[in-house]
Coordinates of C-alpha atoms in Angstrom, one line a residue:
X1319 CA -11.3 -13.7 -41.3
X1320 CA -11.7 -15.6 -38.0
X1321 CA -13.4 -13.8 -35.6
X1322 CA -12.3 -13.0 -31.8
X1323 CA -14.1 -14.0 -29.1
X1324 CA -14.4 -11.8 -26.0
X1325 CA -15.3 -13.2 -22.7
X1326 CA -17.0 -10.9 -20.3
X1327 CA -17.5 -11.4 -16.8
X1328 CA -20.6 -8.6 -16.6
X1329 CA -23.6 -9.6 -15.2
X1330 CA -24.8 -6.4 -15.9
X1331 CA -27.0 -5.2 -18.8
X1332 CA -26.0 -2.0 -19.5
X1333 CA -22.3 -2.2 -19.2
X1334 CA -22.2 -5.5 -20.9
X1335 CA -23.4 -4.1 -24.0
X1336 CA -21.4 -1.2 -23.9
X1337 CA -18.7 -3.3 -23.0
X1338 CA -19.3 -5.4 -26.1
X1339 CA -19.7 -2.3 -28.5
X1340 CA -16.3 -0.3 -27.2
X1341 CA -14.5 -3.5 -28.0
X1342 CA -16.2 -3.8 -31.1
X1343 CA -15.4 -0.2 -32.0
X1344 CA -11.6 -0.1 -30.7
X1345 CA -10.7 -3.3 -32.6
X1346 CA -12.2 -1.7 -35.9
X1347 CA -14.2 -4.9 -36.5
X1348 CA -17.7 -5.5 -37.6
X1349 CA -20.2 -7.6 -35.0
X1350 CA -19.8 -10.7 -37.7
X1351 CA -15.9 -10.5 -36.8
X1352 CA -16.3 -10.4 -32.5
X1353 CA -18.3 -13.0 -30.8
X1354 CA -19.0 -12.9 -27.2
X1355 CA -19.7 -15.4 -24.1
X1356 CA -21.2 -14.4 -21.4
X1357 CA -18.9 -16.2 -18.1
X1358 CA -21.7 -14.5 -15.6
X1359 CA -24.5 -15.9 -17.1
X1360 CA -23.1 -19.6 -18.1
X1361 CA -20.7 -22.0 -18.9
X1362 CA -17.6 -21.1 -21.1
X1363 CA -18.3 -24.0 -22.9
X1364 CA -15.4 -25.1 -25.7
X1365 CA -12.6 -22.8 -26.5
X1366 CA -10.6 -24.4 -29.6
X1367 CA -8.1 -22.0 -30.5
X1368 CA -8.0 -22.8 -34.1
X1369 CA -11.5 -21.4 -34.1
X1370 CA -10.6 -17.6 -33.2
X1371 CA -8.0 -14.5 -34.2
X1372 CA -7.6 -14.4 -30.9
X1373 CA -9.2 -14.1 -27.5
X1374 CA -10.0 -11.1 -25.3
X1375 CA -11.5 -10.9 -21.8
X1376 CA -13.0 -7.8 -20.2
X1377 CA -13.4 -6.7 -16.5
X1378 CA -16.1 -6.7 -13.8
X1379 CA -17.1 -7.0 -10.6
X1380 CA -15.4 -10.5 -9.8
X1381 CA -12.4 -10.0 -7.7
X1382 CA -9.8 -12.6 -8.0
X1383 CA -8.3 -11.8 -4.2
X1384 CA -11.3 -12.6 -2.8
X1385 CA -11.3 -15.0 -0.1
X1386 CA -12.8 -18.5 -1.9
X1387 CA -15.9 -18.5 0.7
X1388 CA -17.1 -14.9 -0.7
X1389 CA -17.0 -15.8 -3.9
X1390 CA -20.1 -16.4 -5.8
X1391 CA -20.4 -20.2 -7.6
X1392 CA -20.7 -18.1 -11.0
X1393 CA -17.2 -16.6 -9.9
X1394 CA -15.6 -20.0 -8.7
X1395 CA -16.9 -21.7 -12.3
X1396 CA -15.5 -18.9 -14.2
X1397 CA -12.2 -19.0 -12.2
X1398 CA -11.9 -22.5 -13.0
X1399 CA -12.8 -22.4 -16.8
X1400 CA -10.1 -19.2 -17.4
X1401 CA -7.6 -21.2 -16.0
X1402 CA -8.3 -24.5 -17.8
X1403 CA -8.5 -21.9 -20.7
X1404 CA -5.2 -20.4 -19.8
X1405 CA -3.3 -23.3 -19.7
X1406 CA -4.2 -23.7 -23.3
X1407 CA -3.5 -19.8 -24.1
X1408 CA 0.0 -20.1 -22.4
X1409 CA 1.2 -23.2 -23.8
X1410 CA 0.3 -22.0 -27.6
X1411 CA 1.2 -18.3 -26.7
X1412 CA -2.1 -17.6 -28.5
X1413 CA -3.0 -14.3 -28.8
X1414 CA -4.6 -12.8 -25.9
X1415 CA -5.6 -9.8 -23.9
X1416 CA -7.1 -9.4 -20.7
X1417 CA -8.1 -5.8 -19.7
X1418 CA -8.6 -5.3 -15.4
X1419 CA -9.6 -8.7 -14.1
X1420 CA -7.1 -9.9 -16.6
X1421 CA -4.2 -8.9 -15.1
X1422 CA -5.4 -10.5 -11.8
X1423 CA -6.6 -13.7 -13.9
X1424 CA -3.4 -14.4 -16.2
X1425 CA -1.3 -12.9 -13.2
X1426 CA -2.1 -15.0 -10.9
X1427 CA -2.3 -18.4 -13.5
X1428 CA 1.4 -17.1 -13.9
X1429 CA 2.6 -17.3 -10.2
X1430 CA 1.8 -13.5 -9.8
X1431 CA 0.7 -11.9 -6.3
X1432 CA -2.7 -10.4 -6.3
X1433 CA -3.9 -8.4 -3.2
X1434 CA -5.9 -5.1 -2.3
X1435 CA -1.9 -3.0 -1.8
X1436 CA -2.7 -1.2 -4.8
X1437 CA -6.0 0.0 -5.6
X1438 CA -6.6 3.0 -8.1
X1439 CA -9.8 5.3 -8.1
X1440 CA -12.0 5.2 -10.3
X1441 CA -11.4 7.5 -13.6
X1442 CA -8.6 8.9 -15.2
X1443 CA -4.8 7.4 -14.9
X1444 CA -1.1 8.2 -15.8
X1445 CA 0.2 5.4 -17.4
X1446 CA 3.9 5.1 -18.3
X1447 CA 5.6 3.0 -20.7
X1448 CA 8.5 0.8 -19.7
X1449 CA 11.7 0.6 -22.7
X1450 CA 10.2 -3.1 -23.0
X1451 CA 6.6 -1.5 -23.6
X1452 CA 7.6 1.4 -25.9
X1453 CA 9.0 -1.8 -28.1
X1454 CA 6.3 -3.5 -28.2
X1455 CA 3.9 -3.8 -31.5
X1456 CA 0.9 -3.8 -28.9
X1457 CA 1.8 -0.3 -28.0
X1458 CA 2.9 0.9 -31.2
X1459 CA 1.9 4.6 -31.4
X1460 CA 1.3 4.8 -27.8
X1461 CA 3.3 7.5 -26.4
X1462 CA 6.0 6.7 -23.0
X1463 CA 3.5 8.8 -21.0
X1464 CA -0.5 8.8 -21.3
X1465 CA -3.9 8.9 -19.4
X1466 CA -6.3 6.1 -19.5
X1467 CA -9.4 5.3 -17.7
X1468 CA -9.5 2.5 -14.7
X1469 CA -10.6 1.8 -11.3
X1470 CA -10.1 -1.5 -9.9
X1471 CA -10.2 -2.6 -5.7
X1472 CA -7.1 -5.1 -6.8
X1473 CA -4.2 -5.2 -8.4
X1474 CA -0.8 -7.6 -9.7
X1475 CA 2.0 -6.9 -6.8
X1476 CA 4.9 -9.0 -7.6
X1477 CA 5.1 -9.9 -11.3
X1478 CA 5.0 -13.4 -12.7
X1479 CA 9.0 -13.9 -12.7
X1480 CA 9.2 -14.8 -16.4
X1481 CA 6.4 -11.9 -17.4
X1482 CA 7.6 -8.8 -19.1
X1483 CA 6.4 -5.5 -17.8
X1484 CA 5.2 -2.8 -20.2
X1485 CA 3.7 -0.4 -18.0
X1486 CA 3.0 0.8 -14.8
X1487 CA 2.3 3.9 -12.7
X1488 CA 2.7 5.4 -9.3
X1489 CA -0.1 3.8 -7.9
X1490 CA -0.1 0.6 -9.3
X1491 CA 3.4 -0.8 -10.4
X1492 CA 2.0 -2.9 -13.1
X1493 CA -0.3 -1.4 -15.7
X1494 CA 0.7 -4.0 -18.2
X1495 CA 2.7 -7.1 -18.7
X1496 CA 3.4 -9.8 -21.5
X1497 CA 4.0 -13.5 -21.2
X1498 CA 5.8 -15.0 -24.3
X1499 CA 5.3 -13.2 -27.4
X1500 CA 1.6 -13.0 -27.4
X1501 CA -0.3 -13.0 -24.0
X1502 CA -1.0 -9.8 -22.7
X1503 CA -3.1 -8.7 -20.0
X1504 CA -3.4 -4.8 -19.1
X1505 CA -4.7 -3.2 -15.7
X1506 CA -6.3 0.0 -17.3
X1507 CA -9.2 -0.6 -19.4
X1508 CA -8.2 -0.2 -23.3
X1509 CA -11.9 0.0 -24.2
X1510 CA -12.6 2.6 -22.2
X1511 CA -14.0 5.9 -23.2
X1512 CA -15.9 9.2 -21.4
X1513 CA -19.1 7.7 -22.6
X1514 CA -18.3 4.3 -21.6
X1515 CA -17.1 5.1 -18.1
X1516 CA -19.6 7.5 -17.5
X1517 CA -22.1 4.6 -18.2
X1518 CA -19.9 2.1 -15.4
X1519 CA -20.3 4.9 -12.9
X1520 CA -23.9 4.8 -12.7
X1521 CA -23.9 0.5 -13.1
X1522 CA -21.4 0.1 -10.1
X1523 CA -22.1 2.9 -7.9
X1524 CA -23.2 0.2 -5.2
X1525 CA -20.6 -2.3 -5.7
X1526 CA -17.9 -0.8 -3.5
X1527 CA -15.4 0.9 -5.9
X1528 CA -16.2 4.4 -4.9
X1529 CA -18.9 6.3 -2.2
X1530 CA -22.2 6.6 -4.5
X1531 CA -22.1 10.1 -3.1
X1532 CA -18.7 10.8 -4.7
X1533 CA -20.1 9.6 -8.0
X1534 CA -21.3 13.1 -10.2
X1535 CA -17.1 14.2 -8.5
X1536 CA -15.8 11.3 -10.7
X1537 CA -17.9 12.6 -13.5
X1538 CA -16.4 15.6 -13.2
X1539 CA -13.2 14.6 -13.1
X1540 CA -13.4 11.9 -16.2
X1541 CA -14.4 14.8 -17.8
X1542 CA -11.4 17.2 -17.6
X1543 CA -8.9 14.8 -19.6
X1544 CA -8.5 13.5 -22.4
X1545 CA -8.1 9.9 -23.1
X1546 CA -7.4 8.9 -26.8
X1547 CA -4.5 6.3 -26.5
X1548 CA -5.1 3.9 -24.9
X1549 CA -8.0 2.6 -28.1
X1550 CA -4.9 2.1 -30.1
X1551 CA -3.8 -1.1 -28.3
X1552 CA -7.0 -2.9 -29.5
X1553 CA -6.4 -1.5 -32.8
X1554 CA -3.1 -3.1 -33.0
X1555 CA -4.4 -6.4 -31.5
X1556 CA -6.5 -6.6 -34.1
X1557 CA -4.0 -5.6 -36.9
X1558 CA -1.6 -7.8 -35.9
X1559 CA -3.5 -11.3 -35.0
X1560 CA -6.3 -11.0 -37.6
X1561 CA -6.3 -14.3 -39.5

């Protein structure tokens, strides 16, 4: 099998690792089967397509609505290597699936609008299924209505006008979309579990997503649901583009 490659964006030890292992875990593939490149820490370097299964990006700290002056040069580089990337992506409708600062990245390639209007808390969601969604094989055995974890400072406001919309919730109207057949980008994290979000709570309690002193609350709160669903959209990723 060709492996997948996942891009993350996390300069951060801890949650880059578990990052890497959720992903690992969710997709049901071995460590042989799912390389990684580290965007914080380098150059993208070459992305042939032929190479890969397909192509997966994770979330972070970057924030694509930042104004360009705030941005850090590993942010600017890595801005202008997805979209170089993209372009590639699109125009192949290779499989892909960006989880948070996907849906800003691949939105906003797209024509999208991405702003601050509709920021969710960190921890659980409700998630809902659009007809579109419920029909498609990315969300086979996903139910119209489920929890998932998130927590993001931005968000996609006006859809890409030729993008499907899969999901989406009172807070945020778009929780997933599709462009084509095969590029997909989501705005709750599929690889997230208790474990793992209980880990990104103590990494970025400093990096403005929440008050550090509301942080054991979020805990708490993670806690009390549970989230088992959304796992099964990296499953079927997997399933379906494994070559």
């Amino acid at each position: 099998m060709r492996p997948f490659l996942l891009l993350s964006i996390r300069a951060e030890e801890a949650a880059a690792r578990e990052e890497y292992d959720a992903f690992c875990r969710f997709l049901e593939v071995s460590p042989a089967e799912l390389h990684t490149r580290s965007l914080a820490s380098g150059p993208l370097g070459d992305v042939a397509l032929d190479d890969w299964s397909g192509i997966l990006l994770g979330g972070g700290a970057f924030t694509v609505s930042d104004p360009q002056p705030l941005k850090s040069e590993a942010q600017r580089r890595t801005e202008d290597e997805l979209a170089v990337l993209l372009d590639a992506v699109v125009a192949a409708d290779f499989p892909f699936l960006g989880a948070c600062y996907g849906i800003g990245t691949l939105g906003s390639h797209q024509g999208g609008v991405v702003d601050t209007n509709h920021p969710e808390p960190v921890g659980p969601l409700s998630v809902t299924l659009t007809d579109a969604g419920l029909a498609d094989p990315l969300f086979a055995d996903v139910p119209r209505h489920f929890t998932a974890y998130g927590g993001h400072k931005e968000a996609l406001s006006l859809l890409p006008a030729h993008a499907t919309l899969l999901a989406t919730s009172g807070a945020c109207p778009v929780q997933a979309f599709r462009v084509g057949e095969h590029v997909y980008a989501t705005q709750f994290h599929p690889e997230l579990d208790l474990p793992g979000l209980l880990t990104r709570i103590s990494v970025y309690a400093t990096h403005g997503y929440f008050d550090p002193a509301d942080a054991d609350r979020l805990r708490d709160a993670a806690r009390a649901v549970t989230v088992s669903h959304p796992g099964t959209l990296l499953r079927n990723f997997a399933r379906r583009y494994a070559r």
